[in-house]
PDB file of C-alpha atoms in Angstrom:
ATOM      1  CA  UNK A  68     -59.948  72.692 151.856  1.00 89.00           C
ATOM      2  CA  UNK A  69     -63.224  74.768 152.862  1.00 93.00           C
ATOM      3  CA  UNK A  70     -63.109  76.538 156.019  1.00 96.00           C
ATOM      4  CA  UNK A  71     -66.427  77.795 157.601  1.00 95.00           C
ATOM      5  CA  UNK A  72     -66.549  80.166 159.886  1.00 94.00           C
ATOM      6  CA  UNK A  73     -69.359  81.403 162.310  1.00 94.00           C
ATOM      7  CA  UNK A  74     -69.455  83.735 165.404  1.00 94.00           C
ATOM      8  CA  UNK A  75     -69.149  87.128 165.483  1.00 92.00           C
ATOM      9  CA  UNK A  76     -70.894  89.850 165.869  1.00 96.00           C
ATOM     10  CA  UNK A  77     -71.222  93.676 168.280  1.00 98.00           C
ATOM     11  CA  UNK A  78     -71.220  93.032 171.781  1.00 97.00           C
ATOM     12  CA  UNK A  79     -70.313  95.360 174.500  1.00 98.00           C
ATOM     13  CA  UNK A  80     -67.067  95.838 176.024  1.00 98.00           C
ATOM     14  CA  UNK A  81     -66.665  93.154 179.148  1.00 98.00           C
ATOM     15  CA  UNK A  82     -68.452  90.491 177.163  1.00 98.00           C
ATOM     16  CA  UNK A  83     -68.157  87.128 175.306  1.00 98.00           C
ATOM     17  CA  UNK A  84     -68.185  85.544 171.735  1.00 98.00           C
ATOM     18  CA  UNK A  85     -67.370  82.405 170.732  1.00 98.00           C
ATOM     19  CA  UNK A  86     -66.118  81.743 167.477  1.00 98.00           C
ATOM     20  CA  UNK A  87     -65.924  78.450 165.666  1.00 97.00           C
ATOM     21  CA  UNK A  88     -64.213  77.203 162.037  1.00 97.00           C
ATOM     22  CA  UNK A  89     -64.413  73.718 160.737  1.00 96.00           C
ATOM     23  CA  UNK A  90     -61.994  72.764 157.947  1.00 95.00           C
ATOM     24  CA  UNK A  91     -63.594  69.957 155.316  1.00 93.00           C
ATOM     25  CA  UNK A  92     -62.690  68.391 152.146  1.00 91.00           C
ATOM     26  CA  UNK A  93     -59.611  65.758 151.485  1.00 90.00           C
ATOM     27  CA  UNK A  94     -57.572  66.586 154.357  1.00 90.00           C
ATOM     28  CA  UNK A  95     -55.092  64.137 155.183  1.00 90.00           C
ATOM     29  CA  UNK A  96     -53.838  66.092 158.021  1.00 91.00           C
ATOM     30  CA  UNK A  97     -53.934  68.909 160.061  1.00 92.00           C
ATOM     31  CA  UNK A  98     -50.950  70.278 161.549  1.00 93.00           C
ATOM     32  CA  UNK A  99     -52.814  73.657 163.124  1.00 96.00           C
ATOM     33  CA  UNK A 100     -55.165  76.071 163.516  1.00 97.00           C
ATOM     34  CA  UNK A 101     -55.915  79.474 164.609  1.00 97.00           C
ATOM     35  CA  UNK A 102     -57.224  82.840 164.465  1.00 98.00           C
ATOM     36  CA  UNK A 103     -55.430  85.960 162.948  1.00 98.00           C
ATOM     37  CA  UNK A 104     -57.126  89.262 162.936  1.00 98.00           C
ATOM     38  CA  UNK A 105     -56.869  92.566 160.723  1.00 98.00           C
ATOM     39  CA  UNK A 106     -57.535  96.098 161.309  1.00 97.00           C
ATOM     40  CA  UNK A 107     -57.620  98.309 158.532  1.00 95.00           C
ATOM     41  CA  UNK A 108     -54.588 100.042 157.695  1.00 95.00           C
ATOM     42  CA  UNK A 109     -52.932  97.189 159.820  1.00 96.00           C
ATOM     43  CA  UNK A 110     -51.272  93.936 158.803  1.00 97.00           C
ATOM     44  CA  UNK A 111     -52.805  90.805 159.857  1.00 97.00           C
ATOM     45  CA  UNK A 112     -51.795  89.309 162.792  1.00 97.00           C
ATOM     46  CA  UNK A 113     -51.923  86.727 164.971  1.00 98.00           C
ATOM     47  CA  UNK A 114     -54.693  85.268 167.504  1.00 98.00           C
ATOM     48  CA  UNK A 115     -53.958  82.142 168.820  1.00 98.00           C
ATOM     49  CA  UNK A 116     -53.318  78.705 167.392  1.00 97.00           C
ATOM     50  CA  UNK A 117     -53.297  75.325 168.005  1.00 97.00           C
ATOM     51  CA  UNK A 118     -51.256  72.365 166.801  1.00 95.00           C
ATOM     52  CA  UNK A 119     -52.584  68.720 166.812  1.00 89.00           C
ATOM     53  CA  UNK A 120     -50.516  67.743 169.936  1.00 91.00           C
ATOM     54  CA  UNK A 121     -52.865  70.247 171.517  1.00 93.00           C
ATOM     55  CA  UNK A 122     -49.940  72.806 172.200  1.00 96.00           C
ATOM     56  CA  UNK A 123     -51.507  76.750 172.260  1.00 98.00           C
ATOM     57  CA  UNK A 124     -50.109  80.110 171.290  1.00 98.00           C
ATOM     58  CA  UNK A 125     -51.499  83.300 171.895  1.00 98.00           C
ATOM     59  CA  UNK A 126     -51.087  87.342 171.462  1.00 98.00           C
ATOM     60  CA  UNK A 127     -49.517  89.107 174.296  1.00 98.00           C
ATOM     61  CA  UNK A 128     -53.065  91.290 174.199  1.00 98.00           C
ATOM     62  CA  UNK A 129     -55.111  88.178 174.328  1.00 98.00           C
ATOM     63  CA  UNK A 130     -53.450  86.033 177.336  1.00 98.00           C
ATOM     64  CA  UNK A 131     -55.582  85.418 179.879  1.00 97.00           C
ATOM     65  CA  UNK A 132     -58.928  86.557 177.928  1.00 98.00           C
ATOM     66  CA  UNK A 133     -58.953  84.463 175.192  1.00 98.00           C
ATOM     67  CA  UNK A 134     -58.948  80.516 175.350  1.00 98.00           C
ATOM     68  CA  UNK A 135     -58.313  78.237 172.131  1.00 98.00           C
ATOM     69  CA  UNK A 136     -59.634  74.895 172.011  1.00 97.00           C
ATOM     70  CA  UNK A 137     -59.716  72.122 168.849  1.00 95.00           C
ATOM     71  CA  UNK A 138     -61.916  69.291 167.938  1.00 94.00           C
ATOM     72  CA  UNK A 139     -59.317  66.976 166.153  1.00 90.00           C
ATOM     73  CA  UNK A 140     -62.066  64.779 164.801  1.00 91.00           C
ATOM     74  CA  UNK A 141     -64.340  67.330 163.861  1.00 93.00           C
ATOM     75  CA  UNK A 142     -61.380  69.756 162.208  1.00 93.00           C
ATOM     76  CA  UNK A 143     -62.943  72.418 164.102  1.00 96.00           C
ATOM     77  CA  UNK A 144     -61.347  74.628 165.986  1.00 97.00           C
ATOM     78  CA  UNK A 145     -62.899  77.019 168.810  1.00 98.00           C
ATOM     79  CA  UNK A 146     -61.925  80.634 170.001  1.00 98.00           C
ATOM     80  CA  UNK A 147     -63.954  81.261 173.611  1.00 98.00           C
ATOM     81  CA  UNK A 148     -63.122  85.362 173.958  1.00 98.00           C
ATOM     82  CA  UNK A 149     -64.045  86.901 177.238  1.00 98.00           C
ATOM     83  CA  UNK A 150     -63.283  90.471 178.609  1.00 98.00           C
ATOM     84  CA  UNK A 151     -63.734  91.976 175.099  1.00 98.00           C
ATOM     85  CA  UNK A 152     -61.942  95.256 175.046  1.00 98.00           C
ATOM     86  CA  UNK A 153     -63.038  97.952 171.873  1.00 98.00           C
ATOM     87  CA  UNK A 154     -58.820  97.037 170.642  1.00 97.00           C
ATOM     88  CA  UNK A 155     -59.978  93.621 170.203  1.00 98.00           C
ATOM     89  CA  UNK A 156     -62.671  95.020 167.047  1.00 98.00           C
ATOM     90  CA  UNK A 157     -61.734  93.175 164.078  1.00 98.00           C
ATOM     91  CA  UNK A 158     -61.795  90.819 160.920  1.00 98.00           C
ATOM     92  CA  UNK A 159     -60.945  87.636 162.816  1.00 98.00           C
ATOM     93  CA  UNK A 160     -60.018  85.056 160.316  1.00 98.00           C
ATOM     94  CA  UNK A 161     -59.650  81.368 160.659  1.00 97.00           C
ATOM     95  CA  UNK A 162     -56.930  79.884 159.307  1.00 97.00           C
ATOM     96  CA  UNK A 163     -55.343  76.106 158.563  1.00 97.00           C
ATOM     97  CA  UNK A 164     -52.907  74.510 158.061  1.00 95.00           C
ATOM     98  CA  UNK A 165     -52.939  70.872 156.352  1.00 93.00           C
ATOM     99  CA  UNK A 166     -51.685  67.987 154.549  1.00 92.00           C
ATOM    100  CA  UNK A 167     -53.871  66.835 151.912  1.00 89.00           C
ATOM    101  CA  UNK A 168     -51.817  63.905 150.341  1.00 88.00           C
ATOM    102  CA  UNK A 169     -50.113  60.832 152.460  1.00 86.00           C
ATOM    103  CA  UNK A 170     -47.528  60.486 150.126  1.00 86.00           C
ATOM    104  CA  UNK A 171     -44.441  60.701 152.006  1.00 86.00           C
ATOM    105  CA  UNK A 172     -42.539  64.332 151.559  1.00 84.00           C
ATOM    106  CA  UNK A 173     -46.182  65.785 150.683  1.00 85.00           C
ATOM    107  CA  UNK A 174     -45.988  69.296 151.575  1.00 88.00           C
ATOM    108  CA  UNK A 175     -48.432  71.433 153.585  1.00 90.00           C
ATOM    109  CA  UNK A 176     -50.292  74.491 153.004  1.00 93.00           C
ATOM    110  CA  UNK A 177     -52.032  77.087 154.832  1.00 95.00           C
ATOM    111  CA  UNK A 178     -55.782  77.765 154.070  1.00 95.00           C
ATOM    112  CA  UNK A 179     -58.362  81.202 155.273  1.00 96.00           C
ATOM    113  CA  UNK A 180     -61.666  81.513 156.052  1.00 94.00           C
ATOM    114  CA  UNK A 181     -63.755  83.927 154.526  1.00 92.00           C
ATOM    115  CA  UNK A 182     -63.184  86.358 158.140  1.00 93.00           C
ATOM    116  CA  UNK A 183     -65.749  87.347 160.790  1.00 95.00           C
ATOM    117  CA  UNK A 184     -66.395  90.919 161.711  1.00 97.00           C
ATOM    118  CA  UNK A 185     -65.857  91.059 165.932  1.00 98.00           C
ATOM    119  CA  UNK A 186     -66.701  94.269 167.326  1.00 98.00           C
ATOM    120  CA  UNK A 187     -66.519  95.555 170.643  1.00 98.00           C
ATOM    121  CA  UNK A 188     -68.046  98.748 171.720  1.00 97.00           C
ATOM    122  CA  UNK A 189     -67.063 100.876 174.505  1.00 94.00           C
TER     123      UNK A 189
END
């Protein structure tokens, strides 16, 4: 599974970015996706995510800022992030999880993105 991340960037605190990741290869399913994020010196931790029944999970810090979305035929999966606050600077990663085989009991796995660099000046 490839995932390919774009978005990004240095904007100003009170603005937008949108970031995007599409997951390819032989995916049979997948179950979710999201965004984690890393600081350094800090463990990586969670965004938002979204399942394939279209159910949504976000950071305390992000509610009401941040809006996930997903493309279930594409395997793409969108993060719309508005208000940007200088806490929210970051390696954003994308990440997926996904069943690759049909064969019943096949397990699933969780797969990164290569991370985006988000930050947010003051």
């Amino acid at each position: 599974v490839q995932l390919q991340a774009s978005g990004g960037g240095l904007v100003q605190a009170g603005e937008s970015l949108r970031l995007s990741c599409a997951a390819s290869g032989s995916i049979f399913r997948v179950n979710a996706m999201g965004y984690y994020r890393q600081v350094p010196g800090k463990q990586r931790e969670l965004v938002a995510d979204i399942i394939s029944d279209g159910s949504t999970a976000y950071a305390d810090s992000v509610k009401g800022r941040f809006t996930i979305s997903r493309d279930n035929a594409k395997n793409t999966v969108y993060l719309q992030m508005n208000s940007l606050k200088p806490e929210d600077t970051a390696v954003y990663y994308c990440n997926c999880n996904a069943r690759l085989s049909s064969f019943p009991g096949s397990l699933s796995n969780n797969y990164w993105g290569q991370g985006t660099q988000v930050t947010v000046s003051s």
